[in-house]
Amino acid sequence: MKLKNIGVLGFQGDFVEHIETTKKALNKLSFEGNIIMVKTKDKLQNLDGLIIPGGESTTLQTLCIKNGLWEDMKRIKYIYGTCAGAILLAKKVLHKTKNQQTLELMDIEIDRNAYGGQISSFEKKIKTKLGNFDAVFIRSPRITKTGKNIVIIAKERNEVLACEQRDKDKYYLVSCFHPELTTTIFHEYFLKKIYSQ
């Protein structure tokens, strides 16, 4: 199996945890891969996939634009966004700030900070198509609408918690929670998609 290059955006959020979880997932799957922390445009070159961690979505957007990554990120064929990363992938964002932009790659509508501030963060066991585990929600967004090409992976009480979209040769995965803190399941799933290409 060909070695792949997996990038993790390294500006904010649990990027260290994402790197560690990706390493564990690669080992579990017996896949060979390079994990690259991305902070500059040159690090996007030759990536097979990109993980966008949580953080604050408007700050992430500003840092990506300032460092010249924004347009090139749109060309990455496989992207996984958690929390704020999910917001960046959405085509529509509710309650966004005045100059907030997104990459507009995934046919979802998302409400940023739908659960309130840091004090409203919580952990709970959830059921997903990939398995059940404890999920951590930190100032999480809420997916309010999904397009026809969206496949739901996790849902609770009619609320979408994670979903995916294949768009010709491109693939996008988002979760409102932080799997990097409790499980390798979602990273394994994302890696399988990349390595199957």
PDB file of N, CA and C in Angstrom, residues 94-128:
ATOM      1  N   LEU A  94     -24.900  29.715  10.342  1.00  0.00           N
ATOM      2  CA  LEU A  94     -25.826  30.593  11.060  1.00  0.00           C
ATOM      3  C   LEU A  94     -25.073  31.329  12.164  1.00  0.00           C
ATOM      4  N   HIS A  95     -25.484  32.568  12.428  1.00  0.00           N
ATOM      5  CA  HIS A  95     -24.886  33.406  13.474  1.00  0.00           C
ATOM      6  C   HIS A  95     -23.399  33.662  13.250  1.00  0.00           C
ATOM      7  N   LYS A  96     -23.004  33.757  11.972  1.00  0.00           N
ATOM      8  CA  LYS A  96     -21.593  34.022  11.718  1.00  0.00           C
ATOM      9  C   LYS A  96     -21.272  35.496  11.942  1.00  0.00           C
ATOM     10  N   THR A  97     -20.008  35.781  12.141  1.00  0.00           N
ATOM     11  CA  THR A  97     -19.575  37.162  12.338  1.00  0.00           C
ATOM     12  C   THR A  97     -19.580  37.890  11.000  1.00  0.00           C
ATOM     13  N   LYS A  98     -19.451  39.192  11.046  1.00  0.00           N
ATOM     14  CA  LYS A  98     -19.615  40.050   9.866  1.00  0.00           C
ATOM     15  C   LYS A  98     -18.767  39.614   8.665  1.00  0.00           C
ATOM     16  N   ASN A  99     -17.495  39.363   8.871  1.00  0.00           N
ATOM     17  CA  ASN A  99     -16.599  39.031   7.758  1.00  0.00           C
ATOM     18  C   ASN A  99     -16.234  37.549   7.695  1.00  0.00           C
ATOM     19  N   GLN A 100     -16.999  36.729   8.378  1.00  0.00           N
ATOM     20  CA  GLN A 100     -16.669  35.306   8.416  1.00  0.00           C
ATOM     21  C   GLN A 100     -16.915  34.637   7.074  1.00  0.00           C
ATOM     22  N   GLN A 101     -15.928  33.846   6.655  1.00  0.00           N
ATOM     23  CA  GLN A 101     -16.026  33.059   5.430  1.00  0.00           C
ATOM     24  C   GLN A 101     -15.882  31.582   5.789  1.00  0.00           C
ATOM     25  N   THR A 102     -16.295  30.732   4.872  1.00  0.00           N
ATOM     26  CA  THR A 102     -16.000  29.306   5.003  1.00  0.00           C
ATOM     27  C   THR A 102     -15.440  28.819   3.676  1.00  0.00           C
ATOM     28  N   LEU A 103     -14.938  27.610   3.662  1.00  0.00           N
ATOM     29  CA  LEU A 103     -14.416  27.019   2.431  1.00  0.00           C
ATOM     30  C   LEU A 103     -15.549  26.609   1.488  1.00  0.00           C
ATOM     31  N   GLU A 104     -16.772  26.491   2.033  1.00  0.00           N
ATOM     32  CA  GLU A 104     -17.983  26.160   1.264  1.00  0.00           C
ATOM     33  C   GLU A 104     -17.832  24.874   0.455  1.00  0.00           C
ATOM     34  N   LEU A 105     -17.300  23.845   1.089  1.00  0.00           N
ATOM     35  CA  LEU A 105     -17.059  22.581   0.396  1.00  0.00           C
ATOM     36  C   LEU A 105     -18.122  21.523   0.661  1.00  0.00           C
ATOM     37  N   MET A 106     -18.828  21.649   1.766  1.00  0.00           N
ATOM     38  CA  MET A 106     -19.762  20.595   2.170  1.00  0.00           C
ATOM     39  C   MET A 106     -21.179  21.138   2.256  1.00  0.00           C
ATOM     40  N   ASP A 107     -22.128  20.380   1.725  1.00  0.00           N
ATOM     41  CA  ASP A 107     -23.511  20.842   1.628  1.00  0.00           C
ATOM     42  C   ASP A 107     -24.257  20.674   2.957  1.00  0.00           C
ATOM     43  N   ILE A 108     -23.795  21.441   3.942  1.00  0.00           N
ATOM     44  CA  ILE A 108     -24.450  21.461   5.253  1.00  0.00           C
ATOM     45  C   ILE A 108     -24.624  22.898   5.718  1.00  0.00           C
ATOM     46  N   GLU A 109     -25.639  23.086   6.561  1.00  0.00           N
ATOM     47  CA  GLU A 109     -25.832  24.355   7.264  1.00  0.00           C
ATOM     48  C   GLU A 109     -25.485  24.085   8.719  1.00  0.00           C
ATOM     49  N   ILE A 110     -24.713  24.975   9.313  1.00  0.00           N
ATOM     50  CA  ILE A 110     -24.226  24.740  10.671  1.00  0.00           C
ATOM     51  C   ILE A 110     -24.397  25.991  11.522  1.00  0.00           C
ATOM     52  N   ASP A 111     -24.768  25.796  12.777  1.00  0.00           N
ATOM     53  CA  ASP A 111     -24.945  26.901  13.719  1.00  0.00           C
ATOM     54  C   ASP A 111     -23.733  26.912  14.646  1.00  0.00           C
ATOM     55  N   ARG A 112     -22.907  27.940  14.527  1.00  0.00           N
ATOM     56  CA  ARG A 112     -21.677  27.988  15.336  1.00  0.00           C
ATOM     57  C   ARG A 112     -22.014  28.261  16.803  1.00  0.00           C
ATOM     58  N   ASN A 113     -21.266  27.645  17.688  1.00  0.00           N
ATOM     59  CA  ASN A 113     -21.460  27.790  19.144  1.00  0.00           C
ATOM     60  C   ASN A 113     -22.912  27.572  19.574  1.00  0.00           C
ATOM     61  N   ALA A 114     -23.562  26.608  18.953  1.00  0.00           N
ATOM     62  CA  ALA A 114     -24.981  26.356  19.230  1.00  0.00           C
ATOM     63  C   ALA A 114     -25.229  25.954  20.675  1.00  0.00           C
ATOM     64  N   TYR A 115     -24.225  25.360  21.297  1.00  0.00           N
ATOM     65  CA  TYR A 115     -24.390  24.900  22.679  1.00  0.00           C
ATOM     66  C   TYR A 115     -23.903  25.922  23.698  1.00  0.00           C
ATOM     67  N   GLY A 116     -23.548  27.116  23.242  1.00  0.00           N
ATOM     68  CA  GLY A 116     -23.086  28.142  24.178  1.00  0.00           C
ATOM     69  C   GLY A 116     -21.580  28.157  24.307  1.00  0.00           C
ATOM     70  N   GLY A 117     -21.090  28.741  25.390  1.00  0.00           N
ATOM     71  CA  GLY A 117     -19.661  28.930  25.594  1.00  0.00           C
ATOM     72  C   GLY A 117     -18.971  27.729  26.206  1.00  0.00           C
ATOM     73  N   GLN A 118     -17.724  27.951  26.609  1.00  0.00           N
ATOM     74  CA  GLN A 118     -16.878  26.904  27.174  1.00  0.00           C
ATOM     75  C   GLN A 118     -17.540  26.212  28.364  1.00  0.00           C
ATOM     76  N   ILE A 119     -18.280  26.974  29.140  1.00  0.00           N
ATOM     77  CA  ILE A 119     -18.928  26.431  30.343  1.00  0.00           C
ATOM     78  C   ILE A 119     -20.001  25.400  29.991  1.00  0.00           C
ATOM     79  N   SER A 120     -20.488  25.469  28.750  1.00  0.00           N
ATOM     80  CA  SER A 120     -21.535  24.539  28.307  1.00  0.00           C
ATOM     81  C   SER A 120     -20.965  23.253  27.707  1.00  0.00           C
ATOM     82  N   SER A 121     -19.662  23.075  27.777  1.00  0.00           N
ATOM     83  CA  SER A 121     -19.039  21.870  27.232  1.00  0.00           C
ATOM     84  C   SER A 121     -19.435  20.645  28.057  1.00  0.00           C
ATOM     85  N   PHE A 122     -19.491  19.487  27.387  1.00  0.00           N
ATOM     86  CA  PHE A 122     -19.918  18.269  28.076  1.00  0.00           C
ATOM     87  C   PHE A 122     -19.409  17.029  27.358  1.00  0.00           C
ATOM     88  N   GLU A 123     -19.537  15.888  28.020  1.00  0.00           N
ATOM     89  CA  GLU A 123     -19.156  14.599  27.458  1.00  0.00           C
ATOM     90  C   GLU A 123     -20.330  13.642  27.615  1.00  0.00           C
ATOM     91  N   LYS A 124     -20.607  12.860  26.554  1.00  0.00           N
ATOM     92  CA  LYS A 124     -21.673  11.863  26.670  1.00  0.00           C
ATOM     93  C   LYS A 124     -21.430  10.720  25.698  1.00  0.00           C
ATOM     94  N   LYS A 125     -21.993   9.575  26.035  1.00  0.00           N
ATOM     95  CA  LYS A 125     -21.866   8.398  25.172  1.00  0.00           C
ATOM     96  C   LYS A 125     -22.808   8.563  23.985  1.00  0.00           C
ATOM     97  N   ILE A 126     -22.269   8.337  22.779  1.00  0.00           N
ATOM     98  CA  ILE A 126     -23.103   8.444  21.580  1.00  0.00           C
ATOM     99  C   ILE A 126     -22.995   7.167  20.751  1.00  0.00           C
ATOM    100  N   LYS A 127     -24.032   6.937  19.934  1.00  0.00           N
ATOM    101  CA  LYS A 127     -24.051   5.814  19.009  1.00  0.00           C
ATOM    102  C   LYS A 127     -23.770   6.361  17.616  1.00  0.00           C
ATOM    103  N   THR A 128     -22.859   5.709  16.903  1.00  0.00           N
ATOM    104  CA  THR A 128     -22.565   6.108  15.530  1.00  0.00           C
ATOM    105  C   THR A 128     -22.543   4.864  14.653  1.00  0.00           C
TER     106      THR A 128
END
